[in-house]
Structures are given as structure tokens and as C-alpha cells.
mmCIF file of C-alpha atoms and ligand atoms in Angstrom:
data_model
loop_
_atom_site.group_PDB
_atom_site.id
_atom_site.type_symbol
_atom_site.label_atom_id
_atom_site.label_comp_id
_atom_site.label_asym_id
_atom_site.label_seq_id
_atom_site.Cartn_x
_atom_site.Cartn_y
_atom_site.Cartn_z
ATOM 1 C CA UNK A 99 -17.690 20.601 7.574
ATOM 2 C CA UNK A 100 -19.111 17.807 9.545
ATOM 3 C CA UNK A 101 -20.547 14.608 6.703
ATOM 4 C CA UNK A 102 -23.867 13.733 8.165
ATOM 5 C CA UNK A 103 -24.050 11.290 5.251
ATOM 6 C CA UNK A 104 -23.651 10.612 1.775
ATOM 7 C CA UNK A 105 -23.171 13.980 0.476
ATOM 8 C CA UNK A 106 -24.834 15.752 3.397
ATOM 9 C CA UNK A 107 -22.403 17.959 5.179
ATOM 10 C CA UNK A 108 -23.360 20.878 7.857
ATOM 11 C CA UNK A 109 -21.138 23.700 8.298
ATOM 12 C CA UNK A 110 -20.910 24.518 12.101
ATOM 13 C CA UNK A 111 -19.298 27.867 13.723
ATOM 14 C CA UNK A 112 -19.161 27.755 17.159
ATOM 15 C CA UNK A 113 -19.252 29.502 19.429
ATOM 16 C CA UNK A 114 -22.832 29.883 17.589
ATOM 17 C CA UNK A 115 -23.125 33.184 19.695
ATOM 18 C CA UNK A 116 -24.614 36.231 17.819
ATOM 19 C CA UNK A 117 -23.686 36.065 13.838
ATOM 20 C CA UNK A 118 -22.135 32.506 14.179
ATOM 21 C CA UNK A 119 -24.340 30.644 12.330
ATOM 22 C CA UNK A 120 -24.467 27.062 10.640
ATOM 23 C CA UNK A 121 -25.255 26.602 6.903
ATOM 24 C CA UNK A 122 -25.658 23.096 5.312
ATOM 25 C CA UNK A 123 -24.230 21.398 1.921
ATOM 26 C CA UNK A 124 -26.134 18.657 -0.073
ATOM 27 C CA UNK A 125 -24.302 17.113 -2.897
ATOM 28 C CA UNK A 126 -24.833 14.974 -5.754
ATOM 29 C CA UNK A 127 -22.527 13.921 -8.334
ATOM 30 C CA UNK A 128 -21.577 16.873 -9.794
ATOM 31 C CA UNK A 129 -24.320 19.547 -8.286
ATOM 32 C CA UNK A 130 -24.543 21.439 -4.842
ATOM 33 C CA UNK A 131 -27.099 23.231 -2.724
ATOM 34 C CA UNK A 132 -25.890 25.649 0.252
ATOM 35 C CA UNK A 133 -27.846 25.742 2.755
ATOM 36 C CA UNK A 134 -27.532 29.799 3.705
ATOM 37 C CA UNK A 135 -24.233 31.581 4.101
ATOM 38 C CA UNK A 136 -22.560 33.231 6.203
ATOM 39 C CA UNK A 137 -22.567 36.970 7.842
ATOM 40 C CA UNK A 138 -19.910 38.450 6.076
ATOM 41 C CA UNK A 139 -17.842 38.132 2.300
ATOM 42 C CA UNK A 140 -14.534 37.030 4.396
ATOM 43 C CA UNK A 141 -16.780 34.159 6.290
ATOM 44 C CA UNK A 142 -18.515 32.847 3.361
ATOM 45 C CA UNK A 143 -15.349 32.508 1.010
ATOM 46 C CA UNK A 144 -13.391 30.160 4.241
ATOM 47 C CA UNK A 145 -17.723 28.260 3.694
ATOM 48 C CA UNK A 146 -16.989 28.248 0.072
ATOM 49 C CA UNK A 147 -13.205 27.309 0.488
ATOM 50 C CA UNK A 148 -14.927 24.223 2.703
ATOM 51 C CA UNK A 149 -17.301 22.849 0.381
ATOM 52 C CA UNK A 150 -14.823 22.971 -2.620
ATOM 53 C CA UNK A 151 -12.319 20.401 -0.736
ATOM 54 C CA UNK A 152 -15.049 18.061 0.545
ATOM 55 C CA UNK A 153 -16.690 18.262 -3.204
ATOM 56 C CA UNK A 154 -14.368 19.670 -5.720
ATOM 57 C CA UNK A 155 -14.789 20.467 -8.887
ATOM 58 C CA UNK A 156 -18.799 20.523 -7.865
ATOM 59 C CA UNK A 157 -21.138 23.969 -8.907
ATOM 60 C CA UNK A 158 -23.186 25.487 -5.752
ATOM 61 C CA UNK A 159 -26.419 26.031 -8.215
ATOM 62 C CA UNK A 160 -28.850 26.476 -5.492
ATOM 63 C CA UNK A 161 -28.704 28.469 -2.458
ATOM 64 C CA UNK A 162 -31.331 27.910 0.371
ATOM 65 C CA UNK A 163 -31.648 31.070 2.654
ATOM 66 C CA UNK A 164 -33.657 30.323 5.559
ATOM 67 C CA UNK A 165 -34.470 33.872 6.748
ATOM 68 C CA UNK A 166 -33.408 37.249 6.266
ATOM 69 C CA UNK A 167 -30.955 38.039 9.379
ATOM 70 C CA UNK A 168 -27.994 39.167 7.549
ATOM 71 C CA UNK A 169 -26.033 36.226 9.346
ATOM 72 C CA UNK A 170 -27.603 33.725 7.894
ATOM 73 C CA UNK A 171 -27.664 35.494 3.572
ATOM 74 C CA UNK A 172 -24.933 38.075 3.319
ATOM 75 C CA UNK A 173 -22.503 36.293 2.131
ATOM 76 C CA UNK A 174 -25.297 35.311 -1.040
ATOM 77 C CA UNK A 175 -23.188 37.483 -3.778
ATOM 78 C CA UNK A 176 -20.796 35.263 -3.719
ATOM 79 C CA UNK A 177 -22.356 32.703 -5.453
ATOM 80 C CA UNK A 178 -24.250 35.238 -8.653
ATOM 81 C CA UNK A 179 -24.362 32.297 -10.956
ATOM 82 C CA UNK A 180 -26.485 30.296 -8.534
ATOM 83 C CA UNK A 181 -30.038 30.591 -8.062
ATOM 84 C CA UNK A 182 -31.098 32.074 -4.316
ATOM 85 C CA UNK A 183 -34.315 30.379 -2.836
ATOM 86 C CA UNK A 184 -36.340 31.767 0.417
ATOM 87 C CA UNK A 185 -39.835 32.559 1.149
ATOM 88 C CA UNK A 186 -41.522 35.816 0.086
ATOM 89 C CA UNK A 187 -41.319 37.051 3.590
ATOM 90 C CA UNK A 188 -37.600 36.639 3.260
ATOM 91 C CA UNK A 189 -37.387 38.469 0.296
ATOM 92 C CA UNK A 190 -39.316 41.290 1.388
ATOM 93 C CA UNK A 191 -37.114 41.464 4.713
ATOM 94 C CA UNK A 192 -33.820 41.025 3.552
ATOM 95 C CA UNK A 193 -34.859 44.506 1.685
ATOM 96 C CA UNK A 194 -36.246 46.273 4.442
ATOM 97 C CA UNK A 195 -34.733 44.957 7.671
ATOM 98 C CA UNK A 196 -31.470 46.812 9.055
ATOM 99 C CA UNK A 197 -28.520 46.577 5.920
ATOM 100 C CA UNK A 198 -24.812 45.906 6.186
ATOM 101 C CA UNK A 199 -24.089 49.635 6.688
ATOM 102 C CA UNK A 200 -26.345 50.566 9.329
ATOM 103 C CA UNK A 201 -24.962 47.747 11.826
ATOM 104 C CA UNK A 202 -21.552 48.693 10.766
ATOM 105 C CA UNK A 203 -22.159 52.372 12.079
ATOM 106 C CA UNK A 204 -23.747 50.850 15.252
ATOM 107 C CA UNK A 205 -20.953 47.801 15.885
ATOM 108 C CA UNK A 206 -17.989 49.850 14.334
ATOM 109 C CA UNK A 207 -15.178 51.943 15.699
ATOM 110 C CA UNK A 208 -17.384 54.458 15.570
ATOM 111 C CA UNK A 209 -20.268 53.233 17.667
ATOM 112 C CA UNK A 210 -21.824 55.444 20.134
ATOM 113 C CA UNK A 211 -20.149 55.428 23.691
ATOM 114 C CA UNK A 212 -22.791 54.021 25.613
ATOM 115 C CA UNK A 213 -23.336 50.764 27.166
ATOM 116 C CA UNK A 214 -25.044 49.391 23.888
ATOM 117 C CA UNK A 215 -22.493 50.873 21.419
ATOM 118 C CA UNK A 216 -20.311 48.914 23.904
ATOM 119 C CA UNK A 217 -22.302 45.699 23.458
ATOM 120 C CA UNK A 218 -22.346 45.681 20.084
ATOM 121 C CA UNK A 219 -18.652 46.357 19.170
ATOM 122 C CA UNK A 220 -18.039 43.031 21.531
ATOM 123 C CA UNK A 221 -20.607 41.203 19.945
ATOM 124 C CA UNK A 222 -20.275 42.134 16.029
ATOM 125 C CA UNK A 223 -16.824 44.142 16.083
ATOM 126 C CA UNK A 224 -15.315 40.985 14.853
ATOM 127 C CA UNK A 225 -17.161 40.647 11.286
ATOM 128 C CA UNK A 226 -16.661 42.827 8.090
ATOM 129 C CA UNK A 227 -19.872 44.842 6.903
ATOM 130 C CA UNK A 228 -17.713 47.023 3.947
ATOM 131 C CA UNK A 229 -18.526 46.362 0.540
ATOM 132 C CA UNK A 230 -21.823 43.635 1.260
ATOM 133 C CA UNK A 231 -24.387 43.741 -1.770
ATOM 134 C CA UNK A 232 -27.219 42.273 0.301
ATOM 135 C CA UNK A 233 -28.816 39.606 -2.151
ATOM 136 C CA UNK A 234 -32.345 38.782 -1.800
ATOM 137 C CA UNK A 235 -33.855 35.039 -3.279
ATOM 138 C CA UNK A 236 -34.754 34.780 -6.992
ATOM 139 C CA UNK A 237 -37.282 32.453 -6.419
ATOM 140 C CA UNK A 238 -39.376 32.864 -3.986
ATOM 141 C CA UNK A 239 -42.500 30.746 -2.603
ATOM 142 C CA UNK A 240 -45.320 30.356 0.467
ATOM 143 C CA UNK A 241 -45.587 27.128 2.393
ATOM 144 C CA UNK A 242 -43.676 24.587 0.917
ATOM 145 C CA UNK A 243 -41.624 23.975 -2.168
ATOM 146 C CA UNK A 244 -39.888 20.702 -3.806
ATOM 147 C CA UNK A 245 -36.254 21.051 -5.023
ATOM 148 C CA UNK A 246 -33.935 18.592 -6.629
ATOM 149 C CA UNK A 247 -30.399 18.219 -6.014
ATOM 150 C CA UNK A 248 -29.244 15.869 -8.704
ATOM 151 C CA UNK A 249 -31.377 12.602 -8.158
ATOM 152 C CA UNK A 250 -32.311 14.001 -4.726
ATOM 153 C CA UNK A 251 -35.205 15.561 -3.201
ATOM 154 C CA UNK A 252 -35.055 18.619 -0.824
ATOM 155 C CA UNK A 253 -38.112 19.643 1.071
ATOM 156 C CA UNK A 254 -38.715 23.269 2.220
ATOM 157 C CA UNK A 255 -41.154 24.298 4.548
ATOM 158 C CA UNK A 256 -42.185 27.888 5.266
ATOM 159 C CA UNK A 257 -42.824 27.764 9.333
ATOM 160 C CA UNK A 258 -42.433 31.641 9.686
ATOM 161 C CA UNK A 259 -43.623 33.839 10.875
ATOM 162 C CA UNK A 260 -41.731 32.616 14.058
ATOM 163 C CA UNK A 261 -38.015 33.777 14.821
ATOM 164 C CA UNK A 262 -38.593 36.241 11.806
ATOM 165 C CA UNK A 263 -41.547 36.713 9.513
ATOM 166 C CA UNK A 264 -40.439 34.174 6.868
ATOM 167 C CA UNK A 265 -38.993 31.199 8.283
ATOM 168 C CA UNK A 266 -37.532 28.070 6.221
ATOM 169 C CA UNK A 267 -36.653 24.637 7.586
ATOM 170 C CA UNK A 268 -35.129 22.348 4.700
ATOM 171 C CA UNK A 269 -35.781 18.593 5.216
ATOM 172 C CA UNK A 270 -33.304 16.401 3.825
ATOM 173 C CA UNK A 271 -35.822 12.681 3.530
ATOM 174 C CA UNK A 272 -32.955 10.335 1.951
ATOM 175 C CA UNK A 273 -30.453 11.800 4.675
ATOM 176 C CA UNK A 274 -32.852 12.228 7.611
ATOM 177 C CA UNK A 275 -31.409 15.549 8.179
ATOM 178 C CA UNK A 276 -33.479 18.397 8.970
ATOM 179 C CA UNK A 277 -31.371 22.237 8.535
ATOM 180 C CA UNK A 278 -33.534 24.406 11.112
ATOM 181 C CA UNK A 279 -31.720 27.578 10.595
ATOM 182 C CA UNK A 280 -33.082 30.104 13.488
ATOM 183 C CA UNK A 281 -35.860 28.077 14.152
ATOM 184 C CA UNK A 282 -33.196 26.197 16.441
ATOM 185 C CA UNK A 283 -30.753 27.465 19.127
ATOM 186 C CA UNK A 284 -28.622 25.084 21.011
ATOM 187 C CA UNK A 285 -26.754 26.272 23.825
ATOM 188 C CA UNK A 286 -27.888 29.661 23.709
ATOM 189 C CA UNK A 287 -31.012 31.650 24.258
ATOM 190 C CA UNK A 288 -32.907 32.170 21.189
ATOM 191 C CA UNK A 289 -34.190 35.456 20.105
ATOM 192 C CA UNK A 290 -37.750 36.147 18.866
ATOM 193 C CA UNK A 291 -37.906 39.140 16.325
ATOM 194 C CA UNK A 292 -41.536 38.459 15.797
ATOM 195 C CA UNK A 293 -43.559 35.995 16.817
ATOM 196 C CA UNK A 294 -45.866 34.698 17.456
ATOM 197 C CA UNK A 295 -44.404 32.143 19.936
ATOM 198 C CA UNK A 296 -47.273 29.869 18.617
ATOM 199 C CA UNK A 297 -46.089 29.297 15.558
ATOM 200 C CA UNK A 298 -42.525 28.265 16.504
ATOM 201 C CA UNK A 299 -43.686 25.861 18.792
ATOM 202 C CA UNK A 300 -45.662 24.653 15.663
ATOM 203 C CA UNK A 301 -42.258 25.189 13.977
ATOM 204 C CA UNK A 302 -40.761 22.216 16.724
ATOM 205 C CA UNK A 303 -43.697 20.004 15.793
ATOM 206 C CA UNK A 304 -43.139 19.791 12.236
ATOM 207 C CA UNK A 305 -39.258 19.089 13.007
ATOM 208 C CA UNK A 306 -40.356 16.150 15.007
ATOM 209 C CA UNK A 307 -43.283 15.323 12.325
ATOM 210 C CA UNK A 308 -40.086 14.257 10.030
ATOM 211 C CA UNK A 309 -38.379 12.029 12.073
ATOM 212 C CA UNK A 310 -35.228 13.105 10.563
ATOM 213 C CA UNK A 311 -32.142 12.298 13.200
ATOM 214 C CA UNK A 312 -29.766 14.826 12.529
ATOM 215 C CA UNK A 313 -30.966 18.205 12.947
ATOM 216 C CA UNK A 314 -28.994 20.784 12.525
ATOM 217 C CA UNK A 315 -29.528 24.705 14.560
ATOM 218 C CA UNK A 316 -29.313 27.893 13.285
ATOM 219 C CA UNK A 317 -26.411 28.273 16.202
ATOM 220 C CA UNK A 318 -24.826 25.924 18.062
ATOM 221 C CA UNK A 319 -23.906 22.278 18.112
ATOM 222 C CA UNK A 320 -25.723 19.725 15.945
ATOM 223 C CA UNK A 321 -28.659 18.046 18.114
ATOM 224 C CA UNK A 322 -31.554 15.809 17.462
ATOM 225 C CA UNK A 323 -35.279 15.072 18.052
ATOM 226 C CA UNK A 324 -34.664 15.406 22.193
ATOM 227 C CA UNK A 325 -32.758 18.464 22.070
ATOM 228 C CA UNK A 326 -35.550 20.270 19.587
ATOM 229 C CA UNK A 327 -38.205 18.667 22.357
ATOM 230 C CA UNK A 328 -35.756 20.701 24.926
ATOM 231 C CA UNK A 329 -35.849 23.526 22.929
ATOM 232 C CA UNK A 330 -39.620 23.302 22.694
ATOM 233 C CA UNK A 331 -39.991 23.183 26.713
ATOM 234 C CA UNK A 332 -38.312 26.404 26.343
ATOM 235 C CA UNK A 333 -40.685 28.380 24.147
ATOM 236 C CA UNK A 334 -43.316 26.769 26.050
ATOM 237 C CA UNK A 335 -41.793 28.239 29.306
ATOM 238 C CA UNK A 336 -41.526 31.337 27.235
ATOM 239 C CA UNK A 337 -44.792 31.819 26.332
ATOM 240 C CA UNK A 338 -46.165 30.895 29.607
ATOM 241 C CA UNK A 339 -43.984 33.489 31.614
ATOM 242 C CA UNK A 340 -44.791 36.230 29.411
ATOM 243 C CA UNK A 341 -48.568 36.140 29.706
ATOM 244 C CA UNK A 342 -47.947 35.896 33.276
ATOM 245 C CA UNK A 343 -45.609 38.810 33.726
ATOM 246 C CA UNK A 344 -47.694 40.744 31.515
ATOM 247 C CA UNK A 345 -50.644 40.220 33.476
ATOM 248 C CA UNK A 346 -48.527 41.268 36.762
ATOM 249 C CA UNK A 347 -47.438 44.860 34.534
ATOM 250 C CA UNK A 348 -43.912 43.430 34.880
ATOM 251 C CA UNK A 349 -41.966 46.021 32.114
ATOM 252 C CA UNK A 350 -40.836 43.114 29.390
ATOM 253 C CA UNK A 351 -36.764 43.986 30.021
ATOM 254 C CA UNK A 352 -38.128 42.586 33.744
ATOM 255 C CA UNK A 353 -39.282 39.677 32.578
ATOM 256 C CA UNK A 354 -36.315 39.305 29.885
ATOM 257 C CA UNK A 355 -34.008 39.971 32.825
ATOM 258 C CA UNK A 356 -31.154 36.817 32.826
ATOM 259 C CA UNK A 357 -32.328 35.970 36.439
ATOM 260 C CA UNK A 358 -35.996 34.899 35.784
ATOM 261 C CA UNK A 359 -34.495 31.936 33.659
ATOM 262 C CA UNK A 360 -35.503 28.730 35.122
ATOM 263 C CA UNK A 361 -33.246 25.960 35.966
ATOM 264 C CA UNK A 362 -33.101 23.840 32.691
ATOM 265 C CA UNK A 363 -32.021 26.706 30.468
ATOM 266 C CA UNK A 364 -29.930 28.462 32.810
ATOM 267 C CA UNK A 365 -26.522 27.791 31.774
ATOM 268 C CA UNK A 366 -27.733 28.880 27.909
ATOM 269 C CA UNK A 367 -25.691 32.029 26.513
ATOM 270 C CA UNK A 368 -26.666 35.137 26.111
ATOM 271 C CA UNK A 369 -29.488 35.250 28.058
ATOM 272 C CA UNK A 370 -29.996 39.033 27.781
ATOM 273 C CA UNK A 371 -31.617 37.642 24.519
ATOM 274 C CA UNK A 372 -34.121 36.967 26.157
ATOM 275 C CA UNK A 373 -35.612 40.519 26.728
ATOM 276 C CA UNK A 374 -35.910 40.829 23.100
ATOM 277 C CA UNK A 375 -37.973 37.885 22.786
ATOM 278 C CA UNK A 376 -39.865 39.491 25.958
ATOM 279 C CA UNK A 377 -40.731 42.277 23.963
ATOM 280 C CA UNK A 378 -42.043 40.806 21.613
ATOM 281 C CA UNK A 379 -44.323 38.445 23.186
ATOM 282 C CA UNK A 380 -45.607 41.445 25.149
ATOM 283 C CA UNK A 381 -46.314 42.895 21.579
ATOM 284 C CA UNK A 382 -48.834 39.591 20.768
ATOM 285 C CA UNK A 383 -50.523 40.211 23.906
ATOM 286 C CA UNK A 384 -51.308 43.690 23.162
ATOM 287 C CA UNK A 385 -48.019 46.047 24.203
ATOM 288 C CA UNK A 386 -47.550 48.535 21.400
ATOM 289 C CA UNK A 387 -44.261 47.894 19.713
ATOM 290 C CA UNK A 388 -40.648 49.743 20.857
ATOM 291 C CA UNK A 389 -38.046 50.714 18.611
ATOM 292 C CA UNK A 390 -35.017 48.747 17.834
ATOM 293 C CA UNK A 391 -32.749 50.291 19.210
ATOM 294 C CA UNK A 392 -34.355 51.109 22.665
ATOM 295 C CA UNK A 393 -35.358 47.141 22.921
ATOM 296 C CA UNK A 394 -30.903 46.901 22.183
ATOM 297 C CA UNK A 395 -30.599 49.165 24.951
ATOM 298 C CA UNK A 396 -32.381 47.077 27.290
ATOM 299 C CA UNK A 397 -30.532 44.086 26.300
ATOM 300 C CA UNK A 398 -27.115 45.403 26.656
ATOM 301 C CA UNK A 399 -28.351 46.712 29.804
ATOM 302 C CA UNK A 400 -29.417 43.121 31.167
ATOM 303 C CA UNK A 401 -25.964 41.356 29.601
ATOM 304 C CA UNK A 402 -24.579 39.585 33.215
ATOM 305 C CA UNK A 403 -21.199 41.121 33.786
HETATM 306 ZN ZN1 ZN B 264 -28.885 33.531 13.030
#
């Protein structure tokens, strides 16, 4: 727990590689909202076991999930009593989108023996997908919604679809803290499930439109209104390079390869990431869509050894 101000805390997990993801905590006096939790029940009772010594005695009666990767909402059963808040996209893709299970069998002891049954056990062998009731919002809205915490106002902005297809960013106005969830990556490439790169770069502008100084990523380290503009460059690049690549009949996992990074991103992590994103930037300029899995196979196949 890092105090960003008067009961404002964020939760960081580095390394902020896959499923290590931030969550945020606004307090006041004797009320809580949690920003998201975390990817599994063990990770989201050491979150819980956080916020309880920075603000004991205080009830978690609101929970903000800002998209519906399971790394980012769960760990939401943990809290029944409290009331879960995402956008309608969220909902709808926290129920539909790959559960607990199914990357268990793909991540597990049990995962294939094949150089992406090998990538995921390194990357998400390490969390605990038994016994995970995935727990969708109970309150749900489009574009933007007003909560109070206490005396204090919490802004949420739907900005999806963008990293998924119903992205949140919660501004914090008396802390000047924006929580950015996946909308932000520091230090590591982001991945774009769907798109359309246009609308995240949107997603950057309204991040700067608050002025807010902290802002905290989905992964990574905390940053602020020059590393979002940073970050920004980056989708721009993004969205750039695919049109061009596309154009040239480049196959996306060749454009997504680790060695067409340029420069200012190139000591990010896991750049294989970036053939997902590929993939699906070819997909807004007119590629019909690949499977999961084969798009996984790709990536594991671009990893840098
Ligand atoms: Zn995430």
C-alpha cells in the first residue's frame, strides 16, 4: 500500500508482468472503496489483509472493477457484503470471457506439452484458479457514473471499448489521482484484446483532460501525466505500424514480432504482447478474427529466449 494522500492508497504488485495487477483504496472515516482485486482468493485476502492495517476497523462497501480480465475481479467474492460496480460491458464479459477453470487446465500441471502450454505454466503457474466464484458487478452503468465515498466524490468513466470492451478509469478530483486499470501499462507492453486503438488513445486524452498527478497503471509502477503521454506515443506507434504492415501483407505475429519495437519502448517486458495487440489491430482494418488460442500460440512463439 503506497498513501497517495489523505485516505488514497494504491496497491502495487510488481513485477506488474501478466496477472500482477494494481488495485486502489479510497477511504473516509469509517467507509472504503477497492479499486478492483486481485487474480486469485490467496492474492486478494494478503489486498484485504493490507487495507485492514492502513484503515482498520473500516467496511470495503464498494468495489470498483475496471474490466473483466480475471486479474483485475476474481478475487470480488471476497467482499459479498459489498456492492460490485463496472460497466455493462464488464458485466457481460466477466460471464462470457475465458473462467477460472479453463486457464487452470491451460496454465496447470496439466497443460499441454507444447511451447504455449510451456508459456503459460511460467507465466500463470504461480496463481491459484481452484475454488474462484467469478463475481460479476451489481450495478452496472454506460459512460460515466458519480459515487460517494463518505463525503467524497469518485468519478467513473467508461473509455472501453479499448484494452477490453468495457473499460473503467476512476478519477479521484479531491486526491488528483486517476486509477487507469488496463488502460495503463508501465514498463511493459500492453496488450489489446479489442480495440479499437482509437479509442484508447482517446482513453490517454481523458487521463490528461483531469489533470490528476498521480496516476496509477493497471501494471507496473505508479507514473504521471508524462508517462501516460509516453504511453500514448506508443499506441500511436502502434496504430501507425499496423496499417502499414497490413498494407505490406506482413502476417500480424510479423509485425507483433519483439524485434520491430522501436527504440523508446524497447526495453518494455513482454514484448511478445505485442502480437496480440497485432492481431487485433489487423482485425479493425479488416483481417477476419483468429482464435484464442492460435493468437497464444503465436505469442509464446515470439517470447525472446
Ligand atoms: Zn490486467
Amino acid at each position: 500500500m503506497h498513501q497517495l494522500g489523505r485516505g488514497t492508497w494504491a496497491y502495487l504488485s510488481p513485477p506488474g508482468t501478466w496477472g500482477w495487477s494494481n488495485c486502489g483504496l479510497l477511504v473516509d472515516s469509517d467507509v472504503a472503496l477497492l479499486v478492483d482485486t486481485q487474480f486469485d482468493l490467496p492474492l486478494t485476502r494478503e489486498l484485504l489483509a493490507a487495507a485492514a492495517e492502513v484503515a482498520p476497523g473500516v467496511e470495503i462497501g464498494t468495489v470498483v472493477t475496471t474490466h473483466a480480465n480475471g486479474d483485475h475481479c476474481w478475487g470480488n467474492e471476497l467482499l459479498p457484503r459489498a456492492e460490485v460496480v463496472g460497466s455493462s460491458a464488464c458485466g457481460h464479459g466477466m460471464a462470457h470471457e475465458v473462467q477460472p477453470a479453463e486457464l487452470a487446465a491451460l496454465s496447470g500441471p496439466g497443460a499441454p506439452a507444447t511451447p504455449l502450454g510451456d508459456y503459460m505454466r511460467r507465466h500463470f503457474g504461480s496463481f491459484d484458479f481452484e475454488g474462484i466464484t467469478v463475481t460479476p458487478p451489481t450495478r452496472t452503468f454506460h459512460g460515466h457514473l458519480d459515487l460517494t465515498v463518505g463525503h467524497r466524490r469518485v468519478e467513473l468513466l467508461e473509455v472501453g471499448p479499448a484494452h477490453t470492451d468495457g473499460d473503467v478509469i476512476v478519477h479521484v478530483p479531491d486526491a488528483g489521482v486517476v486509477f487507469a486499470g488496463d488502460i495503463l501499462f508501465i514498463d511493459g507492453h500492453p496488450i489489446m484484446w479489442t480495440g479499437p486503438i482509437e479509442n484508447w488513445i482517446t482513453a490517454c486524452d481523458r487521463i490528461a483532460e483531469t489533470g490528476a498527478e498521480h496516476v496509477v497503471p493497471g501494471h507496473g509502477p505508479m507514473t504521471d501525466q508524462a508517462g501516460v503521454a509516453v504511453f500514448r506515443g506508443y499506441l500511436e506507434w502502434v496504430a501507425e505500424w499496423a496499417q502499414k504492415a497490413y498494407a505490406a501483407g506482413l502476417p500480424y505475429w510479423v509485425a507483433g514480432a519483439p524485434d520491430r519495437v522501436p527504440a523508446p519502448y524497447a526495453g518494455w517486458g513482454n514484448p511478445e504482447r505485442l502480437v496480440i495487440t497485432m492481431a487485433a489491430a489487423y482485425r479493425e482494418l479488416g483481417e477476419a478474427p483468429h482464435e484464442l488460442l492460435d493468437v497464444l500460440a503465436r505469442v509464446a512463439d515470439a517470447e525472446p529466449k
